[in-house]
Tab-separated table of C-alpha atoms in Angstrom:
chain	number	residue	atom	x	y	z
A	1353	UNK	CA	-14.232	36.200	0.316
A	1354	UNK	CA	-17.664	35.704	-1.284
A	1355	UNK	CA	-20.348	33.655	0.896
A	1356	UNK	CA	-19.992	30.926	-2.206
A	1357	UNK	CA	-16.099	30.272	-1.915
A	1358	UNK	CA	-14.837	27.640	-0.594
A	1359	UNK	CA	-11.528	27.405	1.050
A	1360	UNK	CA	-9.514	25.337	3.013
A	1361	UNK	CA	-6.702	26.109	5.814
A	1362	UNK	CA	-3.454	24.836	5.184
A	1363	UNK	CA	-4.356	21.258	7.119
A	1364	UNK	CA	-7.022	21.078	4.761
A	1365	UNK	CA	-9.821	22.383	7.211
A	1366	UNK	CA	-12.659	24.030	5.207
A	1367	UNK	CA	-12.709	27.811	6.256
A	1368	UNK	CA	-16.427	28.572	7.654
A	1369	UNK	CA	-18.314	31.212	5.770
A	1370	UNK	CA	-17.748	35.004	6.919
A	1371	UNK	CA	-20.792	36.364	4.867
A	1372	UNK	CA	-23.798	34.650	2.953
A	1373	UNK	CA	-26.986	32.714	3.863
A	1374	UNK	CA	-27.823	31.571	7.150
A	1375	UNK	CA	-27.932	27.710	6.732
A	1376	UNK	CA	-24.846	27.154	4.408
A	1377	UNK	CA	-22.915	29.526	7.291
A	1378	UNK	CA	-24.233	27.446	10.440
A	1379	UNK	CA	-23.311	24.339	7.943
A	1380	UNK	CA	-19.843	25.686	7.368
A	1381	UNK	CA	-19.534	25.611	10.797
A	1382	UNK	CA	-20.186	22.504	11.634
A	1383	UNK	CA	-18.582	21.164	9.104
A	1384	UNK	CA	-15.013	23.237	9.834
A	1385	UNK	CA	-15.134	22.040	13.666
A	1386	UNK	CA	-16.243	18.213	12.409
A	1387	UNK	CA	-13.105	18.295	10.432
A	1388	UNK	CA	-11.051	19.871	13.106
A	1389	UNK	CA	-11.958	16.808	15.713
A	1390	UNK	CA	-10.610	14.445	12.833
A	1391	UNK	CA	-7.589	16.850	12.861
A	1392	UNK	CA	-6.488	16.296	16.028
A	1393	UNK	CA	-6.542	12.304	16.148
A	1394	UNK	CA	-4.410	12.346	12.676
A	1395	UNK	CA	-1.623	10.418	12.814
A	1396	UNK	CA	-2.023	9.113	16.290
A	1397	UNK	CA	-1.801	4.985	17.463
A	1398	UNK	CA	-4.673	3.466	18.838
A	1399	UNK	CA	-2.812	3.350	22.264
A	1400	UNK	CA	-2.472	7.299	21.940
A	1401	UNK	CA	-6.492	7.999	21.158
A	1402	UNK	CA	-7.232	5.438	23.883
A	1403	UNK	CA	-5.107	7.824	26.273
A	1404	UNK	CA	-6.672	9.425	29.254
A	1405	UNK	CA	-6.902	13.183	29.507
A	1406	UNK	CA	-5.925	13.137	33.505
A	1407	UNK	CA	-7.395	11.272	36.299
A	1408	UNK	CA	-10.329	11.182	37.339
A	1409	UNK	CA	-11.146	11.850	33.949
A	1410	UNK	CA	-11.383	8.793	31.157
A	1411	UNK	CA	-11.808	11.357	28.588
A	1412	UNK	CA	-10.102	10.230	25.347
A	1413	UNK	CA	-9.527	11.491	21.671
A	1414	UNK	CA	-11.268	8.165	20.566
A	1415	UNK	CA	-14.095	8.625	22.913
A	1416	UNK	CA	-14.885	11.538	21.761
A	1417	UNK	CA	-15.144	10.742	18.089
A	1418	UNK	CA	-17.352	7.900	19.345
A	1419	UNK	CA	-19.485	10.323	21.667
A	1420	UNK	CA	-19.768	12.669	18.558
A	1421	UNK	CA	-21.387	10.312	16.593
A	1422	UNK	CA	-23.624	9.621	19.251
A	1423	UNK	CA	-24.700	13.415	19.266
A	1424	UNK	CA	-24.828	13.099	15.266
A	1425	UNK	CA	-27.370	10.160	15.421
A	1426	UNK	CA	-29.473	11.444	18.141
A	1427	UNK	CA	-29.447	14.994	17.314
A	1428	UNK	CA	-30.626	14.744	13.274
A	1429	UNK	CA	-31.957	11.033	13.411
A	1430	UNK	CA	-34.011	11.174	16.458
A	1431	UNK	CA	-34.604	14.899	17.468
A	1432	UNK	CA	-34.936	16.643	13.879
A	1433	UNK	CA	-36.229	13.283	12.248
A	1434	UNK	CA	-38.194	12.094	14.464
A	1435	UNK	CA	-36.573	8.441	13.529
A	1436	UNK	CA	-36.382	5.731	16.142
A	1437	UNK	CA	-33.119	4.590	16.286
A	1438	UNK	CA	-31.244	2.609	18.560
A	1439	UNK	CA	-27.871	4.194	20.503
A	1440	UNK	CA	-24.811	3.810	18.113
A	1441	UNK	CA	-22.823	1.898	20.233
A	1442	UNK	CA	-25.237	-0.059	22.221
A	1443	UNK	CA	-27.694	0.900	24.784
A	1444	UNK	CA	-24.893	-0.014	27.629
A	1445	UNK	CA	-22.800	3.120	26.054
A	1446	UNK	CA	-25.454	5.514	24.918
A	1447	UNK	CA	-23.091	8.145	25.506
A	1448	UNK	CA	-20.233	6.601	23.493
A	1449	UNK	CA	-17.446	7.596	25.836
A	1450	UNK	CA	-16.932	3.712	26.500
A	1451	UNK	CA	-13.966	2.224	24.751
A	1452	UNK	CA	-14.411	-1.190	22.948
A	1453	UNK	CA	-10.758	-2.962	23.066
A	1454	UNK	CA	-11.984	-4.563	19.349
A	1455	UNK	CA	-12.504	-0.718	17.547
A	1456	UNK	CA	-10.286	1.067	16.518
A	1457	UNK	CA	-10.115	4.529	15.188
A	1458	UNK	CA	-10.714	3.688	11.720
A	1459	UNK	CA	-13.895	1.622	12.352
A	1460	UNK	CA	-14.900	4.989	15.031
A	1461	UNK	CA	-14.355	6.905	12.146
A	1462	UNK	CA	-16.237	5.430	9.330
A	1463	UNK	CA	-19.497	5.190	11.714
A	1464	UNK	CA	-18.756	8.602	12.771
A	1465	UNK	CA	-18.905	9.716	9.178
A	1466	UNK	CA	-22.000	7.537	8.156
A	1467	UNK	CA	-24.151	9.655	11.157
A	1468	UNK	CA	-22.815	12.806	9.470
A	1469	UNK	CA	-23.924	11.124	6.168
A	1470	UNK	CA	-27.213	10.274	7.761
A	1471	UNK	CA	-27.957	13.555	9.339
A	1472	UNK	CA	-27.462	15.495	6.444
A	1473	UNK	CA	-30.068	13.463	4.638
A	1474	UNK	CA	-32.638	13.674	7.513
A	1475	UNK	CA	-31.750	17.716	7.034
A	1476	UNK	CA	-32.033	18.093	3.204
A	1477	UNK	CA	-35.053	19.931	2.091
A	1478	UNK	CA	-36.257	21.118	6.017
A	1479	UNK	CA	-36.448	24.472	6.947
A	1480	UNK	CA	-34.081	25.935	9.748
A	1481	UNK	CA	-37.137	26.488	11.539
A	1482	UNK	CA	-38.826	23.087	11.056
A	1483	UNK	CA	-39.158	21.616	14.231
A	1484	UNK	CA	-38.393	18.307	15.665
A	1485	UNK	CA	-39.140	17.103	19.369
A	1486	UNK	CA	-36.666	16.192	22.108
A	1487	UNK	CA	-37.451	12.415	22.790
A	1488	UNK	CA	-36.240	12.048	26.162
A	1489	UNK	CA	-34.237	13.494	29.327
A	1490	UNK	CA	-34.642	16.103	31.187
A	1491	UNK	CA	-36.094	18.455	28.348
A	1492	UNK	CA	-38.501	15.734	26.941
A	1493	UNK	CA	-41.042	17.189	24.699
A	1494	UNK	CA	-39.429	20.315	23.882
A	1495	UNK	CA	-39.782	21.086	20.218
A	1496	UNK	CA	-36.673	22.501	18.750
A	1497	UNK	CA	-35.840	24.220	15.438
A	1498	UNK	CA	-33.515	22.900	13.291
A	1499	UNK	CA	-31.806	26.265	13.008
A	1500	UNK	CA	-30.945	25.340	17.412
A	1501	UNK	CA	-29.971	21.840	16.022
A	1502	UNK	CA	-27.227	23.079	13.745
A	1503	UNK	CA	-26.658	26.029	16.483
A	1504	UNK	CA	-26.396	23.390	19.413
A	1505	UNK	CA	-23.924	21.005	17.318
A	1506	UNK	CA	-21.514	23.740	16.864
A	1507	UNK	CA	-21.223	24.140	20.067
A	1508	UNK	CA	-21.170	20.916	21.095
A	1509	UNK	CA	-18.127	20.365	18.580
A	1510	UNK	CA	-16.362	23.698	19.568
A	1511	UNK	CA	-16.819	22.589	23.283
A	1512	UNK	CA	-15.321	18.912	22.578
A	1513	UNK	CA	-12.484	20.160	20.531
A	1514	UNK	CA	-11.209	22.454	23.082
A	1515	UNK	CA	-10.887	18.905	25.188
A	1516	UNK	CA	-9.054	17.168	22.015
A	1517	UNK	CA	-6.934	20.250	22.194
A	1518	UNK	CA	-5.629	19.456	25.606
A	1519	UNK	CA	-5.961	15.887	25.096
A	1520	UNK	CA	-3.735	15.978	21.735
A	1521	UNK	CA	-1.406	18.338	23.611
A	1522	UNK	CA	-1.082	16.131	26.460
A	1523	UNK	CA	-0.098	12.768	24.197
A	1524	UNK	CA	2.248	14.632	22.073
A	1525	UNK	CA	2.667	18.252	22.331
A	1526	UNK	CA	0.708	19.161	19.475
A	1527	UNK	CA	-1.387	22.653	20.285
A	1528	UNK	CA	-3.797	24.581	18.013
A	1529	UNK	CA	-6.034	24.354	15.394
C-alpha cells in the first residue's frame, strides 16, 4: 500500500497509513480510532450507550462520545488555536462525562462531529510544529506543538476505545475492532 491509498476495513473504518508523510499518517490515525469510537455505539439504544461500565464507575459509551468532543474542542480550539471557547456541554460538565436525559446519541454525535469539523479548520495550513499554549490546569502555560496535539489525541482515542471495547462487550457481547 502506497502512503496515498486509501482504504477502508470491512466495517468501513479507514485503514491508517503504513508509509508516507508525517501529518497525513498522525491524521490517519486519528481519524481510524475517531471512526472506531462511532463503531462501537452503532446500532445500540439510548438505554444501552447510557449503560454503566461497572460500579463505581459511570463510564458510558455515550459519555464518552460526549467527553471526546470535549477533548476535540479544547485540544484544536483552545490549545492549538488559541480560541476562547466555552466547554461544549456547559461549564457544570466540562468534562462531558455527564449524561443529559434530553440528548441522545444522535444529537452527541452531530456536535461530536462539528468539533472534529472545527478542529480541522483551526489545523489547516499550521505546521506540526506550530505551537499553541495550554490555557489552564496543572500544565498551564506549556506551549505544545501541534505535531504532540495530533500525537496526544491518538492516544487519548486509543485509550478511550479500549474502555468502549469493554463497555460494548459488557452491553452486548460485541468484542474487537
Amino acid at each position: 500500500m502506497t502512503s496515498d491509498t486509501r482504504r477502508t476495513l470491512p466495517d468501513g473504518r479507514p485503514i491508517p497509513l503504513m508509509t508516507g508523510d508525517e501529518r497525513p499518517m498522525l491524521e490517519s490515525w486519528l481519524a481510524f480510532h475517531r471512526a472506531t469510537l462511532e463503531l462501537k455505539c452503532a446500532g445500540l439504544g439510548d438505554a444501552e450507550l447510557r449503560t454503566a461500565s461497572a460500579e463505581p464507575s459511570g463510564l458510558t459509551l455515550l459519555g464518552l462520545v460526549q467527553h471526546l468532543a470535549e477533548c476535540e474542542r479544547n485540544w484544536f480550539q483552545r490549545v492549538v488555536g488559541g480560541l476562547d471557547v466555552p466547554p461544549v456541554y456547559g461549564q457544570r460538565n466540562v468534562s462531558g462525562y455527564v449524561l443529559d436525559d434530553a440528548r441522545g446519541i444522535g444529537e452527541a454525535l452531530d456536535v461530536w462531529r462539528r468539533e472534529i469539523a472545527r478542529g480541522r479548520e483551526v489545523c489547516a495550513g499550521r505546521a506540526l510544529d506550530g505551537v499553541g499554549r495550554i490555557g489552564d490546569g496543572p500544565m498551564a502555560g506549556v506551549e505544545v506543538s501541534l505535531r504532540w496535539v495530533l500525537m496526544h489525541m491518538i492516544e487519548e482515542y486509543a485509550r478511550h476505545n479500549g474502555h468502549a471495547d469493554i463497555l460494548r462487550e459488557r452491553i452486548d457481547g460485541v468484542t474487537g475492532a
